[in-house]
Amino acid sequence: MKSKQNYILFEDVQNGQKLYSLIKENNIKATIAPTPRVLDVCCGISILYDNIEDKEKIEEIIKENDIVIKGFHEIERDIDPSRMKFL
């Protein structure tokens, strides 16, 4: 079974950076990542969060701080461990 990746997408970088800072303040494991092109060609950054159970807490942070997002998305993990390896 393939694992899933959970993303939050944004219209602009400012909202992404603001939410990322607040997520880290709340000790939620997440990272800023390039937006997967299968999801959108938006501002270029997204937040990749590890635990789907954190979604409700993240939604609260978004609402309390008037952060604008494009949405939450879940996709199949598509990491190829042999990518970028050269013989």
PDB file of C-alpha atoms in Angstrom:
ATOM      1  CA  MET A   1       0.000   0.000   0.000  1.00  0.00           C
ATOM      2  CA  LYS A   2       1.358   3.401  -0.953  1.00  0.00           C
ATOM      3  CA  SER A   3       1.469   6.069   1.701  1.00  0.00           C
ATOM      4  CA  LYS A   4      -0.132   9.483   1.344  1.00  0.00           C
ATOM      5  CA  GLN A   5       1.261  12.996   1.450  1.00  0.00           C
ATOM      6  CA  ASN A   6      -0.827  15.825   2.920  1.00  0.00           C
ATOM      7  CA  TYR A   7      -0.467  19.313   1.439  1.00  0.00           C
ATOM      8  CA  ILE A   8      -1.891  22.778   2.073  1.00  0.00           C
ATOM      9  CA  LEU A   9      -1.848  25.064  -0.982  1.00  0.00           C
ATOM     10  CA  PHE A  10      -1.807  28.869  -1.094  1.00  0.00           C
ATOM     11  CA  GLU A  11      -2.499  31.749  -3.461  1.00  0.00           C
ATOM     12  CA  ASP A  12       0.590  33.596  -2.214  1.00  0.00           C
ATOM     13  CA  VAL A  13       3.823  33.019  -0.344  1.00  0.00           C
ATOM     14  CA  GLN A  14       2.943  35.372   2.540  1.00  0.00           C
ATOM     15  CA  ASN A  15       0.011  33.249   3.728  1.00  0.00           C
ATOM     16  CA  GLY A  16       2.132  30.115   3.406  1.00  0.00           C
ATOM     17  CA  GLN A  17       4.957  31.553   5.483  1.00  0.00           C
ATOM     18  CA  LYS A  18       2.571  32.890   8.111  1.00  0.00           C
ATOM     19  CA  LEU A  19       0.806  29.538   8.508  1.00  0.00           C
ATOM     20  CA  TYR A  20       4.108  27.657   8.607  1.00  0.00           C
ATOM     21  CA  SER A  21       5.333  29.858  11.479  1.00  0.00           C
ATOM     22  CA  LEU A  22       2.120  29.294  13.426  1.00  0.00           C
ATOM     23  CA  ILE A  23       2.208  25.540  12.795  1.00  0.00           C
ATOM     24  CA  LYS A  24       5.758  25.371  14.166  1.00  0.00           C
ATOM     25  CA  GLU A  25       4.740  27.452  17.219  1.00  0.00           C
ATOM     26  CA  ASN A  26       2.073  24.799  17.893  1.00  0.00           C
ATOM     27  CA  ASN A  27       4.623  21.945  17.627  1.00  0.00           C
ATOM     28  CA  ILE A  28       3.026  20.387  14.553  1.00  0.00           C
ATOM     29  CA  LYS A  29       5.481  18.553  12.312  1.00  0.00           C
ATOM     30  CA  ALA A  30       5.455  20.127   8.856  1.00  0.00           C
ATOM     31  CA  THR A  31       7.749  21.514   6.197  1.00  0.00           C
ATOM     32  CA  ILE A  32       7.565  24.027   3.380  1.00  0.00           C
ATOM     33  CA  ALA A  33       7.690  22.170   0.076  1.00  0.00           C
ATOM     34  CA  PRO A  34       7.344  22.914  -3.616  1.00  0.00           C
ATOM     35  CA  THR A  35       3.742  22.597  -4.745  1.00  0.00           C
ATOM     36  CA  PRO A  36       3.341  19.304  -6.601  1.00  0.00           C
ATOM     37  CA  ARG A  37       2.436  20.109 -10.202  1.00  0.00           C
ATOM     38  CA  VAL A  38      -0.249  17.414 -10.137  1.00  0.00           C
ATOM     39  CA  LEU A  39      -2.101  19.628  -7.644  1.00  0.00           C
ATOM     40  CA  ASP A  40      -1.608  23.155  -8.944  1.00  0.00           C
ATOM     41  CA  VAL A  41       0.716  25.660 -10.516  1.00  0.00           C
ATOM     42  CA  CYS A  42       0.003  28.245  -7.829  1.00  0.00           C
ATOM     43  CA  CYS A  43       2.491  30.390  -5.941  1.00  0.00           C
ATOM     44  CA  GLY A  44       5.041  27.593  -5.807  1.00  0.00           C
ATOM     45  CA  ILE A  45       5.100  26.745  -2.113  1.00  0.00           C
ATOM     46  CA  SER A  46       2.916  24.485  -0.078  1.00  0.00           C
ATOM     47  CA  ILE A  47       3.021  23.023   3.398  1.00  0.00           C
ATOM     48  CA  LEU A  48       3.554  19.307   3.673  1.00  0.00           C
ATOM     49  CA  TYR A  49       2.343  17.999   7.025  1.00  0.00           C
ATOM     50  CA  ASP A  50       2.985  14.503   8.294  1.00  0.00           C
ATOM     51  CA  ASN A  51       0.041  13.537  10.430  1.00  0.00           C
ATOM     52  CA  ILE A  52      -3.524  13.628   9.063  1.00  0.00           C
ATOM     53  CA  GLU A  53      -4.733  13.920  12.666  1.00  0.00           C
ATOM     54  CA  ASP A  54      -3.165  17.423  12.748  1.00  0.00           C
ATOM     55  CA  LYS A  55      -5.585  18.687  10.088  1.00  0.00           C
ATOM     56  CA  GLU A  56      -8.230  19.852  12.596  1.00  0.00           C
ATOM     57  CA  LYS A  57      -5.670  21.800  14.635  1.00  0.00           C
ATOM     58  CA  ILE A  58      -4.283  23.387  11.458  1.00  0.00           C
ATOM     59  CA  GLU A  59      -7.820  24.362  10.396  1.00  0.00           C
ATOM     60  CA  GLU A  60      -8.291  26.085  13.779  1.00  0.00           C
ATOM     61  CA  ILE A  61      -5.024  28.005  13.335  1.00  0.00           C
ATOM     62  CA  ILE A  62      -6.121  29.096   9.849  1.00  0.00           C
ATOM     63  CA  LYS A  63      -9.502  30.318  11.081  1.00  0.00           C
ATOM     64  CA  GLU A  64      -8.151  32.096  14.177  1.00  0.00           C
ATOM     65  CA  ASN A  65      -5.524  33.963  12.148  1.00  0.00           C
ATOM     66  CA  ASP A  66      -7.490  34.785   8.969  1.00  0.00           C
ATOM     67  CA  ILE A  67      -5.067  32.905   6.731  1.00  0.00           C
ATOM     68  CA  VAL A  68      -6.155  32.389   3.139  1.00  0.00           C
ATOM     69  CA  ILE A  69      -5.511  28.951   1.667  1.00  0.00           C
ATOM     70  CA  LYS A  70      -6.478  27.253  -1.579  1.00  0.00           C
ATOM     71  CA  GLY A  71      -7.200  24.018   0.241  1.00  0.00           C
ATOM     72  CA  PHE A  72      -6.033  20.774   1.775  1.00  0.00           C
ATOM     73  CA  HIS A  73      -4.960  17.994  -0.592  1.00  0.00           C
ATOM     74  CA  GLU A  74      -3.860  14.402  -0.203  1.00  0.00           C
ATOM     75  CA  ILE A  75      -1.910  12.569  -2.898  1.00  0.00           C
ATOM     76  CA  GLU A  76      -0.091   9.260  -3.236  1.00  0.00           C
ATOM     77  CA  ARG A  77       3.543   9.486  -2.196  1.00  0.00           C
ATOM     78  CA  ASP A  78       5.504   9.477  -5.442  1.00  0.00           C
ATOM     79  CA  ILE A  79       9.078   9.529  -4.254  1.00  0.00           C
ATOM     80  CA  ASP A  80      11.360   7.469  -6.427  1.00  0.00           C
ATOM     81  CA  PRO A  81      14.359   6.411  -4.297  1.00  0.00           C
ATOM     82  CA  SER A  82      16.491   5.866  -7.396  1.00  0.00           C
ATOM     83  CA  ARG A  83      15.835   9.323  -8.827  1.00  0.00           C
ATOM     84  CA  MET A  84      18.885  11.538  -9.204  1.00  0.00           C
ATOM     85  CA  LYS A  85      21.314   8.671  -8.633  1.00  0.00           C
ATOM     86  CA  PHE A  86      24.022   8.339 -11.199  1.00  0.00           C
ATOM     87  CA  LEU A  87      26.324   5.415 -11.794  1.00  0.00           C
TER      88      LEU A  87
END
